[in-house]
Coordinates of C-alpha atoms and ligand atoms in Angstrom, one line a residue:
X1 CA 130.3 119.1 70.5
X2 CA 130.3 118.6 66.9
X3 CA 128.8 114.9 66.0
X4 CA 128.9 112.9 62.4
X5 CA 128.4 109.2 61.2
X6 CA 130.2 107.2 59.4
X7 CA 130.9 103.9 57.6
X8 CA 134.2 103.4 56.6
X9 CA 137.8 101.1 57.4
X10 CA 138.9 101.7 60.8
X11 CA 142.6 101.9 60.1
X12 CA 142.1 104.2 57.0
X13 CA 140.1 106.8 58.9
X14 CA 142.4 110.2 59.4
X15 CA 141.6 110.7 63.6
X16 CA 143.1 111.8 66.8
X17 CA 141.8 108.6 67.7
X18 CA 140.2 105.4 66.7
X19 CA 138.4 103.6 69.2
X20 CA 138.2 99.9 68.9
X21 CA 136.7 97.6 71.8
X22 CA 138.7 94.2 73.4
X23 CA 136.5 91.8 74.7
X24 CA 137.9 89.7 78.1
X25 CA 139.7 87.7 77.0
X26 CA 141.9 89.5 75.1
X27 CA 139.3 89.0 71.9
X28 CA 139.3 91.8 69.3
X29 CA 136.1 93.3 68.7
X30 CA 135.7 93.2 64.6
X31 CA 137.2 96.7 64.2
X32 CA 139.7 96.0 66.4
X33 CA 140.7 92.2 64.3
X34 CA 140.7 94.4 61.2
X35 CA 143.4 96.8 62.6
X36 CA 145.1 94.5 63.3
X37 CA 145.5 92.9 60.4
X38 CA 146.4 95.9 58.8
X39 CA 149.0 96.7 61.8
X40 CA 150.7 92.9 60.8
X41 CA 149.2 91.8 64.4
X42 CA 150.3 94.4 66.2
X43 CA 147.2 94.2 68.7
X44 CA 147.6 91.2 69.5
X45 CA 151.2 91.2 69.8
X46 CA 150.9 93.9 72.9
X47 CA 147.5 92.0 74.4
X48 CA 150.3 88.7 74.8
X49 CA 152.6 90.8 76.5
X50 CA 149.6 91.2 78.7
X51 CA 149.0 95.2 78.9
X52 CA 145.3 94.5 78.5
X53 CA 143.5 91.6 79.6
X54 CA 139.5 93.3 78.2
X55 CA 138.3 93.7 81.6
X56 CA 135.3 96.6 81.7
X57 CA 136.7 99.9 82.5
X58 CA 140.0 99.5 81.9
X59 CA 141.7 101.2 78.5
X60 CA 145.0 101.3 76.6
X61 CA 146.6 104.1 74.4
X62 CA 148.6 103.0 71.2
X63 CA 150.7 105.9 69.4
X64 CA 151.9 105.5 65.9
X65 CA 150.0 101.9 64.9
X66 CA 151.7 100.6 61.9
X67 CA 149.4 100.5 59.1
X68 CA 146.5 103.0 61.1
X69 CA 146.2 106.7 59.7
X70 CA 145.0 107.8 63.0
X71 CA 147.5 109.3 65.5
X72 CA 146.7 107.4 68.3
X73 CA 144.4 103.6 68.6
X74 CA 142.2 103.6 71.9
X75 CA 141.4 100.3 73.1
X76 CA 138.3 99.7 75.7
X77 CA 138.1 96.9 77.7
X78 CA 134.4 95.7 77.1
X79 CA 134.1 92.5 79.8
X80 CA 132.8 89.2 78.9
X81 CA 131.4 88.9 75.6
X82 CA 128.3 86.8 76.7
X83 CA 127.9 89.6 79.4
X84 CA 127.9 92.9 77.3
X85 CA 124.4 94.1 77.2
X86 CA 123.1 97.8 77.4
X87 CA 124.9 98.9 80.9
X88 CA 128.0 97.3 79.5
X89 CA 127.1 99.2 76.2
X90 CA 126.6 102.5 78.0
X91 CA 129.4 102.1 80.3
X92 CA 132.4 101.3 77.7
X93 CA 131.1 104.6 75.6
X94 CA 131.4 106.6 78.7
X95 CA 135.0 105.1 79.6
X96 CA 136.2 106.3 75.5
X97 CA 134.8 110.0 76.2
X98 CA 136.5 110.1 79.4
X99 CA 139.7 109.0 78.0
X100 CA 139.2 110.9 74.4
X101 CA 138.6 113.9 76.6
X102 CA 141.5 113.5 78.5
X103 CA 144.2 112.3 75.0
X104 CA 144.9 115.6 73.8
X105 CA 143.3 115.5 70.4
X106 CA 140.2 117.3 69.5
X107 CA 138.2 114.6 67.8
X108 CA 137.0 111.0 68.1
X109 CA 136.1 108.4 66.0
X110 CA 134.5 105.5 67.4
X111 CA 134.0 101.9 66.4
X112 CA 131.7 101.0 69.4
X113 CA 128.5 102.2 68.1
X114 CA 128.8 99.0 65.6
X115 CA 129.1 96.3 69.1
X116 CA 126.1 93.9 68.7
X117 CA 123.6 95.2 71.8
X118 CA 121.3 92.0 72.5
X119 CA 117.5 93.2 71.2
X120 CA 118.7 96.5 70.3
X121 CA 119.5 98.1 66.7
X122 CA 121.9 100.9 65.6
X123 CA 119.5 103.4 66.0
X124 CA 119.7 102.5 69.8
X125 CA 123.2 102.1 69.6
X126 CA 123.4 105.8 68.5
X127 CA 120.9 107.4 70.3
X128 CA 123.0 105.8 73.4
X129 CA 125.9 106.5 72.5
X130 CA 125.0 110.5 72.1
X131 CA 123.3 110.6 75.3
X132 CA 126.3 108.7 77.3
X133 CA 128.8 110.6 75.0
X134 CA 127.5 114.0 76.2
X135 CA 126.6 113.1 80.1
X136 CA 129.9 112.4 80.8
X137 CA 130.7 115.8 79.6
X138 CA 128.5 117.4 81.4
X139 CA 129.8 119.6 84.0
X140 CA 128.1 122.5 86.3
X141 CA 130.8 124.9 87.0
X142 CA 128.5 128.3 86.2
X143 CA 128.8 129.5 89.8
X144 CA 132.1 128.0 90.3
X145 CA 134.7 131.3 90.2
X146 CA 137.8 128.9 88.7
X147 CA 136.8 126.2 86.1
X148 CA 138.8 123.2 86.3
X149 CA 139.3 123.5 82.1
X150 CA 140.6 120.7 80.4
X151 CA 143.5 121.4 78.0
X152 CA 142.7 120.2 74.8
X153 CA 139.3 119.2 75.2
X154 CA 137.2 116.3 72.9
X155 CA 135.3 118.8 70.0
X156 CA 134.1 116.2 67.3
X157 CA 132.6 112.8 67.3
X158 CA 132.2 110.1 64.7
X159 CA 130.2 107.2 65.6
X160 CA 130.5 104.6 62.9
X161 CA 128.0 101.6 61.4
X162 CA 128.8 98.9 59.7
X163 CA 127.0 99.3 56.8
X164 CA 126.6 102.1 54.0
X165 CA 122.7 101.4 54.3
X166 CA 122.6 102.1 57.4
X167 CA 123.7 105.2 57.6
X168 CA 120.2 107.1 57.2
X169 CA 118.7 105.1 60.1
X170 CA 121.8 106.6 62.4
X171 CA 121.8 109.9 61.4
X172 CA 118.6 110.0 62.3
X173 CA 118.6 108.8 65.2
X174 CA 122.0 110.8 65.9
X175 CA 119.4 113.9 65.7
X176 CA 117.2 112.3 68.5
X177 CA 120.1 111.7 70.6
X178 CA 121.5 115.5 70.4
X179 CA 117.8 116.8 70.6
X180 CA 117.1 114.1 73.8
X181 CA 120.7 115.3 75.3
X182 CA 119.8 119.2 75.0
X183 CA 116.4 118.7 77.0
X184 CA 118.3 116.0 79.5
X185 CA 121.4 119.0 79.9
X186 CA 118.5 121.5 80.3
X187 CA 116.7 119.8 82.7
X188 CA 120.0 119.1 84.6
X189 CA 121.0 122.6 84.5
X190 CA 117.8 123.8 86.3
X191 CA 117.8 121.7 88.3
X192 CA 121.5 121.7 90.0
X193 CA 120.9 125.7 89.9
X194 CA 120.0 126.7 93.6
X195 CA 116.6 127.9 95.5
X196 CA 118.1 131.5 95.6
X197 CA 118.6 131.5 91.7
X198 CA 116.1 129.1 90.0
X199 CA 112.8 130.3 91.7
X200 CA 109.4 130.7 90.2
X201 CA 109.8 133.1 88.7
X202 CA 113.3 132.3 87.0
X203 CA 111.5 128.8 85.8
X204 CA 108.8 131.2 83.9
X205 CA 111.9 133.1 82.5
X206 CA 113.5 130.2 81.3
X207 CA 110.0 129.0 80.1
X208 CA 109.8 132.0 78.1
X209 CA 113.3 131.8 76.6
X210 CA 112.7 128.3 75.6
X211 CA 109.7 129.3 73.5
X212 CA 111.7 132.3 71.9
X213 CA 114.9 130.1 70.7
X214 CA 112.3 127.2 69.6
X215 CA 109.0 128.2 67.9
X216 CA 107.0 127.2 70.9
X217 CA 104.0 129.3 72.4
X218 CA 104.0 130.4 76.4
X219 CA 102.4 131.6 78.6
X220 CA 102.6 132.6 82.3
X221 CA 99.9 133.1 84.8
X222 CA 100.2 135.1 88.1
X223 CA 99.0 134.8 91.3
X224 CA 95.8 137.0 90.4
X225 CA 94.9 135.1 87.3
X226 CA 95.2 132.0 89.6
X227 CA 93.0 133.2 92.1
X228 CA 90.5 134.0 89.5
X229 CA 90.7 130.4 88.0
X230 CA 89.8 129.0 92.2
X231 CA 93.5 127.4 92.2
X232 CA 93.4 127.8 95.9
X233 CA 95.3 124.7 96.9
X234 CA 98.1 125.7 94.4
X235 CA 98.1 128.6 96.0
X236 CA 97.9 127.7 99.7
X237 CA 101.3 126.4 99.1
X238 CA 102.7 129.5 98.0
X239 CA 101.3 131.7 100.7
X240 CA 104.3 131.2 103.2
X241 CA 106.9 132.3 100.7
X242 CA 108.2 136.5 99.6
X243 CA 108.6 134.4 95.7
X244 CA 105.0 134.8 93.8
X245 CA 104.0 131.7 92.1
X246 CA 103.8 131.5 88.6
X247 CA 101.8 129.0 86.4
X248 CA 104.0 128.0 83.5
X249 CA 102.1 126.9 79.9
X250 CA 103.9 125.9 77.0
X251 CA 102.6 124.4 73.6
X252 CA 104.4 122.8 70.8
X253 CA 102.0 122.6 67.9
X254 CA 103.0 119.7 65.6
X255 CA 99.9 117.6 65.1
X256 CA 97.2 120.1 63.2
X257 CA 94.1 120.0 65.0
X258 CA 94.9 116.4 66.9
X259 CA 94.5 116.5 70.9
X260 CA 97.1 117.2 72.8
X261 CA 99.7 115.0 75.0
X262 CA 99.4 116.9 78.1
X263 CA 102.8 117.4 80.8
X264 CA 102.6 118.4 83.9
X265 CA 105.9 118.9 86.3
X266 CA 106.1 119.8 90.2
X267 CA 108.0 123.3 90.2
X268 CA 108.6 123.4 94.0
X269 CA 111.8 125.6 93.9
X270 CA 112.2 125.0 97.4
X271 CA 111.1 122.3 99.7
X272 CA 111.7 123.7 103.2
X273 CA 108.3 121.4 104.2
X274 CA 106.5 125.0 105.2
X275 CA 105.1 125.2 109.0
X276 CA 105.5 121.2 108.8
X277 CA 108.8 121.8 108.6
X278 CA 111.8 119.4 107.8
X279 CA 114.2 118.2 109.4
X280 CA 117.7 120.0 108.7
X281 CA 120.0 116.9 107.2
X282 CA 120.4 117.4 103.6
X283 CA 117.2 119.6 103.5
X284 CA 119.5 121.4 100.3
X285 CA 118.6 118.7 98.1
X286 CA 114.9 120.1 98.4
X287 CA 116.2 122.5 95.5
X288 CA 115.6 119.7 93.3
X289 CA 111.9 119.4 94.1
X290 CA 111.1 121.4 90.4
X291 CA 112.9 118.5 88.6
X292 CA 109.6 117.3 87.4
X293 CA 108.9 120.8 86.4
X294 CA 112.5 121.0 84.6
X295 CA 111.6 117.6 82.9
X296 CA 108.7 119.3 81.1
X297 CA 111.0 122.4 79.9
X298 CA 113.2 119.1 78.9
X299 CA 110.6 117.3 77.2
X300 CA 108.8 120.4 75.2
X301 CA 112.7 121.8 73.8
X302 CA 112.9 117.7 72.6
X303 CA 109.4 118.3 71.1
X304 CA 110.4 121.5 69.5
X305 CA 114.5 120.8 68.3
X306 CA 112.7 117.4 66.2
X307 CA 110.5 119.4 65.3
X308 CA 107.4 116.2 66.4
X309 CA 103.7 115.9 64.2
X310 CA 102.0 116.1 68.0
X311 CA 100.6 118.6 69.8
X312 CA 102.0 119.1 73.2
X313 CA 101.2 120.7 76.2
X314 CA 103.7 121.0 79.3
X315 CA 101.9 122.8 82.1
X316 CA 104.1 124.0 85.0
X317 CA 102.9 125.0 88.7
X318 CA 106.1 127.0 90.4
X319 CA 105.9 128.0 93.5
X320 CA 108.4 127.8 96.9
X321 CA 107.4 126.0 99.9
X322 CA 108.3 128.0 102.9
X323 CA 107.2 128.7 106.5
X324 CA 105.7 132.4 107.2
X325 CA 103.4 134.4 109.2
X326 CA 100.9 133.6 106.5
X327 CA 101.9 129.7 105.4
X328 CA 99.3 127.8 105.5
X329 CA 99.1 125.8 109.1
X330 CA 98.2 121.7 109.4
X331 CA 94.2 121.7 109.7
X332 CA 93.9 124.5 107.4
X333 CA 91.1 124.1 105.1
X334 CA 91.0 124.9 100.9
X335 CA 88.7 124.8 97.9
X336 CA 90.6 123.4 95.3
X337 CA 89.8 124.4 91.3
X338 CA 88.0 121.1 91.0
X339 CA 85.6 122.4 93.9
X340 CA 87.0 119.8 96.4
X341 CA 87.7 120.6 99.5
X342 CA 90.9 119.7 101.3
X343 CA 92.0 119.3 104.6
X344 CA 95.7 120.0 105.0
X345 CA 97.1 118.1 107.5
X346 CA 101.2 118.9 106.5
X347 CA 102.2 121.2 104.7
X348 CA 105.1 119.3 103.7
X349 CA 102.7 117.4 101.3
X350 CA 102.8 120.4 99.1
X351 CA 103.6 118.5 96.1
X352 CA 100.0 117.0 95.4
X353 CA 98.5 120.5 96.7
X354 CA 100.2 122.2 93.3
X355 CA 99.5 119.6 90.7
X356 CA 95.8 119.2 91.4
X357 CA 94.9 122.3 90.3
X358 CA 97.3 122.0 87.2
X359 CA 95.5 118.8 86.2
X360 CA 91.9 120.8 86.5
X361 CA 93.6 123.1 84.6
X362 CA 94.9 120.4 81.9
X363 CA 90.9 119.8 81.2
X364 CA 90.6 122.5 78.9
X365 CA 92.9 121.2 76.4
X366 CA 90.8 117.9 76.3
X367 CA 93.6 116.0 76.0
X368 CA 94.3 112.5 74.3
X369 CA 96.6 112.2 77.7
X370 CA 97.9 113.7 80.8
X371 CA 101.4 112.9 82.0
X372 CA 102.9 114.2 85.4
X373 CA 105.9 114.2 86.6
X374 CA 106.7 115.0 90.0
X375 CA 109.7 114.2 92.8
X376 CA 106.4 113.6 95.0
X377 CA 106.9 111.1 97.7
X378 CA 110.2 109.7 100.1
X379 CA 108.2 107.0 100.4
X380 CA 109.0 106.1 96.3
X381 CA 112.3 106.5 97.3
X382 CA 112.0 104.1 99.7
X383 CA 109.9 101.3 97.7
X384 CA 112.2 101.9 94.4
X385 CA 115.3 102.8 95.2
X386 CA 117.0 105.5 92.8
X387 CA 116.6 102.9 89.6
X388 CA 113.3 102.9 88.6
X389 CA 110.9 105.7 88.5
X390 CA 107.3 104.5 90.1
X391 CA 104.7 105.0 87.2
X392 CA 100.6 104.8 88.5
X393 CA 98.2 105.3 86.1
X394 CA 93.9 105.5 86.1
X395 CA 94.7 103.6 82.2
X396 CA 97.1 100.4 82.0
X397 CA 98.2 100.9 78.2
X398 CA 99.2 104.5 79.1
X399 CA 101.4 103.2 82.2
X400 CA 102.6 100.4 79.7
X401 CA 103.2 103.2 77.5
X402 CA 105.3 105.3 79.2
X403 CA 107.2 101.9 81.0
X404 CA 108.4 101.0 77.2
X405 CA 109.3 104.2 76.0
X406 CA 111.7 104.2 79.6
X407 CA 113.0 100.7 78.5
X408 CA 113.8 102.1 74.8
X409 CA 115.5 104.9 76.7
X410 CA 117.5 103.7 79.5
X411 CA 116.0 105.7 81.3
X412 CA 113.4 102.6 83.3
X413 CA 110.0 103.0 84.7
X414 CA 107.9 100.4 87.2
X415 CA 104.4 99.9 87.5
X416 CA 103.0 101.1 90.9
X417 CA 99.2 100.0 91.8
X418 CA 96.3 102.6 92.1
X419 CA 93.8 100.2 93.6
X420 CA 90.9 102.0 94.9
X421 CA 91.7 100.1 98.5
X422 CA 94.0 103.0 99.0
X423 CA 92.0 105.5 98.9
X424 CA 90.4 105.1 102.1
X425 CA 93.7 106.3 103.6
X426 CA 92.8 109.7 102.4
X427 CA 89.7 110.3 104.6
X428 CA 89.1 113.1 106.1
X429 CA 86.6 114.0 109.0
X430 CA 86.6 118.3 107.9
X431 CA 86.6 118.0 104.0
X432 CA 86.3 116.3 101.0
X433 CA 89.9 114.5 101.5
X434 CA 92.9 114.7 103.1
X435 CA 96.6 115.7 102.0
X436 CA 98.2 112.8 103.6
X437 CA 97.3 109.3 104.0
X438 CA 99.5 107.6 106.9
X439 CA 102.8 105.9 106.1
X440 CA 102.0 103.0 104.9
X441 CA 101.5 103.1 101.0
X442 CA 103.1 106.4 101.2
X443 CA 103.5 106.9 97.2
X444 CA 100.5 105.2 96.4
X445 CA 98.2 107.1 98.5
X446 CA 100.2 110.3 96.9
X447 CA 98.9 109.3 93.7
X448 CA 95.3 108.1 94.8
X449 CA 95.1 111.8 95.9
X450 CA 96.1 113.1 92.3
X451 CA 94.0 110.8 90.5
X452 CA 90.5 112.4 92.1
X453 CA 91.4 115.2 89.7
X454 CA 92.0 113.1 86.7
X455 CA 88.6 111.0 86.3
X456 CA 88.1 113.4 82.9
X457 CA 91.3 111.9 80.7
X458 CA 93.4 109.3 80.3
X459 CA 96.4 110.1 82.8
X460 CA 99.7 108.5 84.6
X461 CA 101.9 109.8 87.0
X462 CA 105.6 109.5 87.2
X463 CA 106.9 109.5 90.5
X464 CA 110.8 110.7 90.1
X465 CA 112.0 111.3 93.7
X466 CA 114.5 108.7 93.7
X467 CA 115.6 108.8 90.4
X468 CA 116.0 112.4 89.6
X469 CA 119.0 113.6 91.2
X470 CA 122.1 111.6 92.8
X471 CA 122.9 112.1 96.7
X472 CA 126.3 112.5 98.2
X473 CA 129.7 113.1 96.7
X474 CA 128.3 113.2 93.1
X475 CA 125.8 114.8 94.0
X476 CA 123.4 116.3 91.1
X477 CA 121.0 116.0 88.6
X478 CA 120.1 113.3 86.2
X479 CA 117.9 115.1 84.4
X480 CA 115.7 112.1 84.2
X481 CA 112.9 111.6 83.0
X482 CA 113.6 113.3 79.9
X483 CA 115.0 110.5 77.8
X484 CA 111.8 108.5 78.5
X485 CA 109.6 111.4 77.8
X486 CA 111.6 111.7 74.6
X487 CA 110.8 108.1 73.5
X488 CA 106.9 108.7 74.6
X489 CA 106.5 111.8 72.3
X490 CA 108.3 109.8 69.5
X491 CA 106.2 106.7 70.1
X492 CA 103.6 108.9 70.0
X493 CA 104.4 111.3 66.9
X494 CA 104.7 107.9 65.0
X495 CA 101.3 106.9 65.9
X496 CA 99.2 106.2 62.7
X497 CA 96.2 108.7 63.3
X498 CA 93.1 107.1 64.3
X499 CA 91.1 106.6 60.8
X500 CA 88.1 108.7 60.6
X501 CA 84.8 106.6 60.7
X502 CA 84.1 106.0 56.9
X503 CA 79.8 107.4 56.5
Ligands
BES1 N1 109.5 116.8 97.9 C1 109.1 115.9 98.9 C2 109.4 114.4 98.5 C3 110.8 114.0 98.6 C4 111.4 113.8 99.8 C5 111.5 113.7 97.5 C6 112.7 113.4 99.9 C7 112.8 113.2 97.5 C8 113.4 113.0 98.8 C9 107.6 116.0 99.1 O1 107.1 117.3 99.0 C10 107.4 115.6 100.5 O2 107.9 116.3 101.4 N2 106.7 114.5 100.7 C11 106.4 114.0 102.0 C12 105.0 113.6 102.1 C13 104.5 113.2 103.5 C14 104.4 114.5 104.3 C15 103.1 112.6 103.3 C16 107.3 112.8 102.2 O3 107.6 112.1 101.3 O4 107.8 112.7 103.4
MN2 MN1 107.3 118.4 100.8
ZN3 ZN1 108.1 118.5 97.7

C-alpha cells in the first residue's frame, strides 16, 4: 500500500473516492457540508430521502456527484457526535478500507483523518488511521492453496489535514504508523504461522533476516553455548523436544554509547505443557505462545525502519515445550544461570523457566531497562480479559511508562501488583523456589517468580496471554504489543539525555 498526505478541497481532489463522514443525525462532518455545497446540496438532498441516517457502521456509495472530481463520494456513518471518541475513530476508518477495498477503484482519499478525536492530535489521528487502515487488510492466506483475491484491490491512500501547517507533523507521524504496522504485520505473521513451521530455529532465521534487510546486529546462541553460560532452566524446557533451542539477540544501535532499553519475548513455539501435559481443547492455540518473542522481532524492525537515537536490545529464548523420554518430570530439580535453584513442580510453567535465564542474561548489557513480554499466565487471561495487557513492574514510573505509551497506542496496558506478600506462594521445601505458586494470584505469582532475576535493573513485565491472539471464528493474531512497544521506544528516543554532572 502506497500512503500520502494531504491538505486540499474535498470536491476538487481527482480520486476513486472521497470519503467524507455523516454524523447521526444526518449531520455532515465539515468535509462532507463543503461537498455539499459544491454539489448544490446534493448530500443532504439523499440523507432526507432517508438512505442514511449516520448510524456507526453503516456507509453509502454516491457515483457522479455534481460538482466532486472524484468518481465516486463514500459516506461513513460515524454515530453520535458527543459519542465519537477513539473506538469510534478506529472503527469508522476500518469501515472506509473495507468498503474502499471492496469499490473497485485503486485509490483512496480520506477526509476522516481531519474528525476532532477528544485529547488527541493529528499525529494520532494518522498514526491510527495507518495502523487501522492496514489491519483490516491484513490477511494470512500463505498456506492457503486458493487466495480468495479481491478484484480490484485498494493500492493508494491519502489521508488529509486541515491545515497546510500541519502537514509536516502528519507525514511524520504517517512514517510511524507504516513503520509500527510492519512490526505489528510481522509480529502477526509469526505468530499465526504454525508449531511445525515457525520453530526455534525458524524464529532465529527470521531473526537473522530481519537484521540483514535493516542494519541491525544478531546473534544466535545454541544449545552448547547455553550450557556453557549455566542456562539450565531455559534449557530444562527444551529437553523434551527433537527442535534445539536457540537464544535469539538482536541490537539496534541508535543512541552512541547510551545504555540500552532491553526486550525480552517468550519464544515457546509450542505449548503442548511437556509431561504436565494439557488438556486437548484448543491446545492449537499454544502456537501462539512465541507472540511475546514475535513482539520483540516487531518492536526491534520498528526500532530499525525509524531509524530511533536509542540503543536497543531484544533478547529472545526459543524453545518447544514437549513431552519425551528426556522432558523434564514435576519434582525435577535445576540450577538456573542466576545460581538459583528451582524446583519444577509443572512443566507446563515453562514460560518463567525460559525468561529467567534471558533476564541473567540481559545483565551484561547494564541496561537503563528491561522489558518482557510474555503470553505467560491463563490466569491474566482470566483477571483481564483479552483488553488490557497485565503490566507488573519492580519500578512504578517504568510500569507507568509502558501503561502511557499503550494509551497513546491503542494498544492499553493495566497495572498488576508485585507486592512481596506473594511471594511466599513460591516456596519450596527442595530448592531455592518453586515454578508454580497455587491458583490463587496465578499471574502475579508468575511474575514474583521473574522478578527474583531482576533485582540488578530497572524492569516490567507485560503479561500478553489474553491480549495477543483472538479465539474462535476469527481466530488469529493481534500482533499486540507492538504498537505500545512502538510508543515506548519513541517516548524514549525523545528523552532529553540526562545532563552530565557539570565539575
Ligand atoms: N502459555 C501458557 C499460558 C497460557 C495459557 C496463555 C492459556 C494463554 C492461554 C503457560 O505456559 C502456561 O501453561 N501457564 C500455566 C501456568 C500454571 C501451570 C501455573 C497456566 O496458566 O495454566
Ligand atoms: Mn505452559
Ligand atoms: Zn507457555
Amino acid at each position: 500500500m502506497e500512503f500520502s498526505i494531504k491538505s486540499g478541497s474535498p470536491e476538487k481532489q481527482r480520486s476513486a473516492c472521497v470519503v467524507v463522514g455523516v454524523f447521526e443525525s444526518r449531520k455532515l462532518s465539515g468535509p462532507a457540508e463543503i461537498i455539499d455545497d459544491a454539489a448544490g446540496q446534493f448530500l443532504g438532498d439523499i440523507l432526507r430521502r432517508g438512505d442514511m441516517e449516520g448510524k456507526a457502521g453503516s456507509t453509502l456509495l454516491l457515483h457522479n456527484v455534481p460538482g466532486v472530481e472524484a468518481d465516486r463520494v463514500l459516506l461513513v456513518g460515524l454515530g453520535k457526535e458527543r459519542e465519537f471518541h477513539e473506538k469510534e475513530y478506529r472503527a469508522a476508518i476500518a469501515t472506509a478500507i473495507r468498503q474502499l477495498n471492496e469499490t473497485g477503484g485503486f485509490d483512496g482519499t480520506l477526509y476522516l483523518t481531519e474528525l476532532g478525536v477528544r485529547k488527541r492530535d493529528v499525529a494520532w489521528n494518522i498514526r491510527q488511521a495507518t495502523l487501522v487502515a492496514l489491519e483490516t487488510l491484513y490477511r494470512f492466506d500463505r498456506l492457503k492453496s486458493k487466495k480468495d483475491d479481491v478484484r480490484r484491490p485498494l493500492r493508494k491512500l491519502t489521508f488529509c489535514v486541515t491545515r497546510r501547517n500541519e502537514l509536516a507533523k502528519a507525514e511524520k507521524a504517517l512514517a510511524e504508523g507504516i513503520a509500527m504496522a510492519a512490526g505489528t504485520s510481522l509480529a502477526k505473521d509469526l505468530g499465526n504461522l504454525p508449531g511445525n513451521i515457525c520453530t526455534p530455529t525458524y524464529l532465529a532465521d527470521e531473526a537473522r533476516k530481519l537484521a540483514k534487510e535493516h542494519g541491525l546486529q544478531a546473534e544466535v546462541l545454541d544449545r552448547e553455548k547455553m550450557a556453557k553460560l549455566g542456562m539450565n532452566s531455559l534449557l530444562s524446557v527444551a529437553r523434551g523436544s527433537d527442535e534445539v533451542p536457540q537464544f535469539i539477540v538482536l541490537r539496534h544501535k541508535g543512541g552512541g554509547n547510551g545504555k540500552p532499553v532491553v526486550l525480552v519475548g517468550k519464544g515457546i513455539t509450542f505449548d503442548t505443557g511437556g509431561i504436565s501435559l494439557k488438556p486437548g481443547a484448543e491446545m492449537d492455540e499454544m502456537k501462539y505462545d512465541m507472540c511475546g518473542a514475535a513482539s520483540i522481532l516487531g518492536a526491534m524492525k520498528f526500532a530499525a525502519m525509524m531509524e530511533l537515537p536509542l540503543n536497543v536490545v531484544g533478547i529472545v529464548p526459543a524453545a518447544e515445550n514437549m513431552p519425551g523420554g528426556a522432558a523434564t518430570k514435576p519434582g525435577d530439580i535445576v540450577t538456573s544461570m542466576s545460581g538459583q535453584t528451582i524446583e519444577i513442580l509443572n512443566t507446563d510453567a515453562e514460560g518463567r523457566l525460559i525468561l529467567c535465564d534471558a533476564l541473567t542474561y540481559a545483565e551484561r548489557f547494564d541496561p537503563e531497562c528491561v522489558v518482557d513480554v510474555a503470553t505467560l499466565t491463563g490466569a491474566c487471561v482470566i483477571a483481564l480479559g483479552h483488553v488490557a495487557t497485565g503490566v507488573f513492574a519492580n519500578d512504578d514510573g517504568l510500569a507507568k511508562e509502558l501503561i502511557e505509551a499503550g494509551q497513546g497506542a491503542h494498544d492499553r496496558a493495566w497495572h498488576m501488583p508485585l507486592w512481596d506478600d506473594y511471594q511466599e506462594q513460591l516456596k519450596s521445601n527442595f530448592a531455592d523456589m518453586a515454578n508454580i505458586g497455587g491458583r490463587a494470584g496465578g499471574s502475579i505469582t508468575a511474575a514474583c517468580f521473574l522478578s527474583r532475576f531482576t533485582h540488578k535493573y530497572s524492569w516490567a513485565h507485560l503479561d500478553i496471554a489474553g491480549t495477543a491472539w483472538r479465539s474462535g471464528k476469527d481466530k488469529g493474531s493481534t500482533g499486540r504489543p507492538v504498537p505500545l512497544l512502538a510508543h515506548f521506544l519513541m517516548q524514549r528516543a525523545s528523552r532529553v539525555p540526562k545532563r552530565k554532572k557539570r565539575g
